[in-house]
mmCIF file with all atom_site columns, C-alpha atoms in Angstrom:
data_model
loop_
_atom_site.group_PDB
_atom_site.id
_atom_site.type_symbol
_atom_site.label_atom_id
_atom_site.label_alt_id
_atom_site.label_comp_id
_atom_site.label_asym_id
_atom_site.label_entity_id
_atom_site.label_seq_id
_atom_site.pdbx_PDB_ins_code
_atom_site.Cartn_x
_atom_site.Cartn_y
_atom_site.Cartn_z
_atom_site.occupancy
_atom_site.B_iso_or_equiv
_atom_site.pdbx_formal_charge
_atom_site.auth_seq_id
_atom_site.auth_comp_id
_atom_site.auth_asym_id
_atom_site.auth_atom_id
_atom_site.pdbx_PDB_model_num
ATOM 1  C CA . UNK A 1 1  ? -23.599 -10.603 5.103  1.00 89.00 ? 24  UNK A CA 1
ATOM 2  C CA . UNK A 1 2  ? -26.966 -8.577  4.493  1.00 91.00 ? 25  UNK A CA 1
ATOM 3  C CA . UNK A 1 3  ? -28.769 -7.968  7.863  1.00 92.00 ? 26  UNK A CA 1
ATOM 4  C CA . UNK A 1 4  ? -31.266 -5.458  9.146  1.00 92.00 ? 27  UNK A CA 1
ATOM 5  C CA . UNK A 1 5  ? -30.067 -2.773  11.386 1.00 89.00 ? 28  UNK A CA 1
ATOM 6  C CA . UNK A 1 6  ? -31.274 -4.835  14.193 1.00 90.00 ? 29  UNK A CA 1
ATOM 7  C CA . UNK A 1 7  ? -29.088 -7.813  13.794 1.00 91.00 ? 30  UNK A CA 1
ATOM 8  C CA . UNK A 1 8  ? -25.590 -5.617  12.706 1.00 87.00 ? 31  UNK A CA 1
ATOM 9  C CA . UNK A 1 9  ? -24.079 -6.029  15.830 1.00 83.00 ? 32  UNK A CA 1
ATOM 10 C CA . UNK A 1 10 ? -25.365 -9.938  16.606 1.00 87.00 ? 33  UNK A CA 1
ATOM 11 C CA . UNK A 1 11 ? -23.091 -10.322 13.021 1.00 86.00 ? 34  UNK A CA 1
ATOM 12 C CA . UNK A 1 12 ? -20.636 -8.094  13.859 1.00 82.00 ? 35  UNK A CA 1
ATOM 13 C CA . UNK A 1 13 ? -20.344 -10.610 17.322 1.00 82.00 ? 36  UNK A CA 1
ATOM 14 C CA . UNK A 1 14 ? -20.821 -13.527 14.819 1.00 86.00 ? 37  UNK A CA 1
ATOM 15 C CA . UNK A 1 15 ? -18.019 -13.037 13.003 1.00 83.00 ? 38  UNK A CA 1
ATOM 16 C CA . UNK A 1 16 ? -15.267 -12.362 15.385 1.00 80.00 ? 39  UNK A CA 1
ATOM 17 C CA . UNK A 1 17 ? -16.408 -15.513 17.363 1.00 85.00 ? 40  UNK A CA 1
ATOM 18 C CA . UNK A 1 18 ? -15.846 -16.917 13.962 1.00 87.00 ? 41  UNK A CA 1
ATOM 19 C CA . UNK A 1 19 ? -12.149 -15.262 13.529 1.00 84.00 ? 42  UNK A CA 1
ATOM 20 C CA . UNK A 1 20 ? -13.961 -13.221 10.149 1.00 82.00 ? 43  UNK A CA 1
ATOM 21 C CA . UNK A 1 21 ? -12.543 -9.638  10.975 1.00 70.00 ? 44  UNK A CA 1
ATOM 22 C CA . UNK A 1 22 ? -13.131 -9.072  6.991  1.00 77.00 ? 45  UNK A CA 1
ATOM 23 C CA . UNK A 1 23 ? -16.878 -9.749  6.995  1.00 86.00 ? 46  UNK A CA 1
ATOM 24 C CA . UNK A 1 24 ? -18.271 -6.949  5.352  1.00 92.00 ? 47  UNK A CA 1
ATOM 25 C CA . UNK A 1 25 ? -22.293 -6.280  6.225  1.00 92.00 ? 48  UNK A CA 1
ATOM 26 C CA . UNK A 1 26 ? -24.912 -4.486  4.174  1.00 94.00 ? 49  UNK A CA 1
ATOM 27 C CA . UNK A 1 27 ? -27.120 -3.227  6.447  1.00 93.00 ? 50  UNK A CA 1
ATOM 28 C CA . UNK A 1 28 ? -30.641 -1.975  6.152  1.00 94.00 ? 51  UNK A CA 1
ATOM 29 C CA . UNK A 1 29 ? -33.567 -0.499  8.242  1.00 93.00 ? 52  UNK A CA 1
ATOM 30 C CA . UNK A 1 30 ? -35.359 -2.541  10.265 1.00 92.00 ? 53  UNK A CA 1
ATOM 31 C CA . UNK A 1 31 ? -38.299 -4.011  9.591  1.00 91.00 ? 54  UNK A CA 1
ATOM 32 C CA . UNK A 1 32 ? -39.135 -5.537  6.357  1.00 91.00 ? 55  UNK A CA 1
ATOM 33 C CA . UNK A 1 33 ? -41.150 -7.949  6.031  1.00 92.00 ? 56  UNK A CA 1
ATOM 34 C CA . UNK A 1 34 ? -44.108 -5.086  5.260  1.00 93.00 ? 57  UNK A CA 1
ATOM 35 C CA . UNK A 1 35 ? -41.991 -3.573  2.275  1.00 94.00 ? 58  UNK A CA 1
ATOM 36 C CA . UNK A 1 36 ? -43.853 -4.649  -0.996 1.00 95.00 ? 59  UNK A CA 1
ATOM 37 C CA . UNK A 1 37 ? -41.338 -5.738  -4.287 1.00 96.00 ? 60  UNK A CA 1
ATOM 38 C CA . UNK A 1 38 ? -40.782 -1.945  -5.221 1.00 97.00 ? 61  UNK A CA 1
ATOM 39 C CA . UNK A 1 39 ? -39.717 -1.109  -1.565 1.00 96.00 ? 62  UNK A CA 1
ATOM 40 C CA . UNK A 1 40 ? -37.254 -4.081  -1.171 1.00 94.00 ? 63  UNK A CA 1
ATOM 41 C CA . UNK A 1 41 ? -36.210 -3.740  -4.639 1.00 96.00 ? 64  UNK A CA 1
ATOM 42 C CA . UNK A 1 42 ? -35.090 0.561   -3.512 1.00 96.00 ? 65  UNK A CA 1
ATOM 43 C CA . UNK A 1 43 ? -33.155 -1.581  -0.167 1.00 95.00 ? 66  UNK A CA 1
ATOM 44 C CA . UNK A 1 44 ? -31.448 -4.137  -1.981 1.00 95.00 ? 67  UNK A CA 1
ATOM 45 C CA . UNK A 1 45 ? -30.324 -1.592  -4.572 1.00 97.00 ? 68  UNK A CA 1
ATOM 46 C CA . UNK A 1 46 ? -28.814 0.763   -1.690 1.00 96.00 ? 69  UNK A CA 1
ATOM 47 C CA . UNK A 1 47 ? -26.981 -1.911  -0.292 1.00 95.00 ? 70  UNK A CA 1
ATOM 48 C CA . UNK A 1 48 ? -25.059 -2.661  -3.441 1.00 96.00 ? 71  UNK A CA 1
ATOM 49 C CA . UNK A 1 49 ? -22.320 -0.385  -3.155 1.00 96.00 ? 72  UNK A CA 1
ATOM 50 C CA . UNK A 1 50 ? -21.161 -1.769  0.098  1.00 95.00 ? 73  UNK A CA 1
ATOM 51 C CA . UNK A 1 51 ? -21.852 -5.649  -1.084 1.00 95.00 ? 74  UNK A CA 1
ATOM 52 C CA . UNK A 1 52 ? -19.868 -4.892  -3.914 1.00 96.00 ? 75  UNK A CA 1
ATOM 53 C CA . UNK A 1 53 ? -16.811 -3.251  -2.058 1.00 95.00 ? 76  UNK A CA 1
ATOM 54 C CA . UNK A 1 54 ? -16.859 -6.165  -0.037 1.00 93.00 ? 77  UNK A CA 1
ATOM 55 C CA . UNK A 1 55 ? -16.190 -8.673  -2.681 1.00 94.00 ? 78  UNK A CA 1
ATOM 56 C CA . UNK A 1 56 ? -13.210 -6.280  -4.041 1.00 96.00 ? 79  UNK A CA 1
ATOM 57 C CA . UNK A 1 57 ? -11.740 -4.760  -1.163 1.00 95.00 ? 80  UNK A CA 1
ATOM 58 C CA . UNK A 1 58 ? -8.645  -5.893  0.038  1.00 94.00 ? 81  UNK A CA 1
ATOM 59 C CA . UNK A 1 59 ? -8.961  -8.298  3.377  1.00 89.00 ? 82  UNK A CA 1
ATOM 60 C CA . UNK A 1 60 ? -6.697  -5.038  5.401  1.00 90.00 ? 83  UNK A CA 1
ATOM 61 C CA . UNK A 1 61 ? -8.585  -2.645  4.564  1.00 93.00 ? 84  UNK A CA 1
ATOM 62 C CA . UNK A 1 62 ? -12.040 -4.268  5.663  1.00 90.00 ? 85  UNK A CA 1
ATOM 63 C CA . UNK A 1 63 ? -10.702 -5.434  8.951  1.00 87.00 ? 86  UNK A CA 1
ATOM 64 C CA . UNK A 1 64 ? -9.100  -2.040  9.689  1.00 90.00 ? 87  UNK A CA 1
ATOM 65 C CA . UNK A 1 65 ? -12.539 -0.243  8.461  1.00 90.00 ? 88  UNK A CA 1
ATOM 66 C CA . UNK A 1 66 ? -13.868 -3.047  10.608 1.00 84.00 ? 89  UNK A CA 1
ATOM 67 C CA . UNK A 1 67 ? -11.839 -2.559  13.635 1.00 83.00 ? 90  UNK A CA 1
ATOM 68 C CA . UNK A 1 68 ? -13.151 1.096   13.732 1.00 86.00 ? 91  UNK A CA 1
ATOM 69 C CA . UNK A 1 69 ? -16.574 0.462   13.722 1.00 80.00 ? 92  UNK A CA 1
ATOM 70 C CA . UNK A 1 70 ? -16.293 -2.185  16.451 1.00 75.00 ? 93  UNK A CA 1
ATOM 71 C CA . UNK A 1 71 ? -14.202 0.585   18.616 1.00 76.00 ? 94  UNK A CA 1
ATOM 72 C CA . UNK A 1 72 ? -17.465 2.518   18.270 1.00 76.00 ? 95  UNK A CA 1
ATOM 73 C CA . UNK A 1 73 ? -20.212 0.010   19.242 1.00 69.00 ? 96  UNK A CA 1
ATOM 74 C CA . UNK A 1 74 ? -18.842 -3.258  20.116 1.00 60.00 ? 97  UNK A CA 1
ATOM 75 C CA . UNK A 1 75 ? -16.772 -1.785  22.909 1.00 61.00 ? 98  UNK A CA 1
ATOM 76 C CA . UNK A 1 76 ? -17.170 1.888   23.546 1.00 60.00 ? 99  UNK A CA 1
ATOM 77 C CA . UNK A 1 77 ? -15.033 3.642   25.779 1.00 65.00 ? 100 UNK A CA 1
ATOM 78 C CA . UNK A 1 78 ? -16.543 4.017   29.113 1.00 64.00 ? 101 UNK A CA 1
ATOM 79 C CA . UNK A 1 79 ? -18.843 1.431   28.933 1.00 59.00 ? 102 UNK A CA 1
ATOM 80 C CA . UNK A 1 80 ? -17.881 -1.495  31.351 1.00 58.00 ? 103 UNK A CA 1
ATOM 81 C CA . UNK A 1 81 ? -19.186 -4.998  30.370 1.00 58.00 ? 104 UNK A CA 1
ATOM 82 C CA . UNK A 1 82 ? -17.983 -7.672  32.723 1.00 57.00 ? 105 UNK A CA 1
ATOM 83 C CA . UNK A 1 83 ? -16.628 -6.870  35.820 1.00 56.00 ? 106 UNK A CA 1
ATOM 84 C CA . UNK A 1 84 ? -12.798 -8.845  35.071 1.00 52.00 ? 107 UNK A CA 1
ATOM 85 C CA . UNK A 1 85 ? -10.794 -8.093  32.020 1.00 53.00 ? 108 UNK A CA 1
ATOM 86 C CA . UNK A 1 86 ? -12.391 -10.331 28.894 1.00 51.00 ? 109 UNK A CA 1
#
């Protein structure tokens, strides 16, 4: 998935709703629709490395890489979100 940094953790949701814990995401700054072709081009070309590692990567070693992100922002420690166990 490529998604501005806006939407990373809407796909992030997305995907685990969707039982993908090896979705990989490019992500890039937020906004840009202002960014002319030279601009986007610079984004798209940043985002490669990850896109690429994606497509090769074995399907553990996403979801574990996954896993740790989501520990950090999906769920962080400390931060209560419903008021029962989910």
């Amino acid at each position: 998935m490529i998604a501005t940094d806006t939407f990373t953790n809407f796909g992030r949701r997305q995907a685990s709703l969707k039982r993908q814990p090896h979705l990989v995401i490019a992500e890039t700054p937020n906004p840009i629709r202002q960014l002319d072709q030279i601009d986007l081009r610079q984004r798209a070309e940043a985002m490669l490395d990850t896109v690429v590692w994606g497509l090769t990567a074995p399907a553990e070693i996403i979801q574990a890489h996954n896993q740790k992100i989501a520990a950090k922002t999906v769920r962080p420690k400390g931060i209560t979100r419903a008021s029962h166990s989910v």
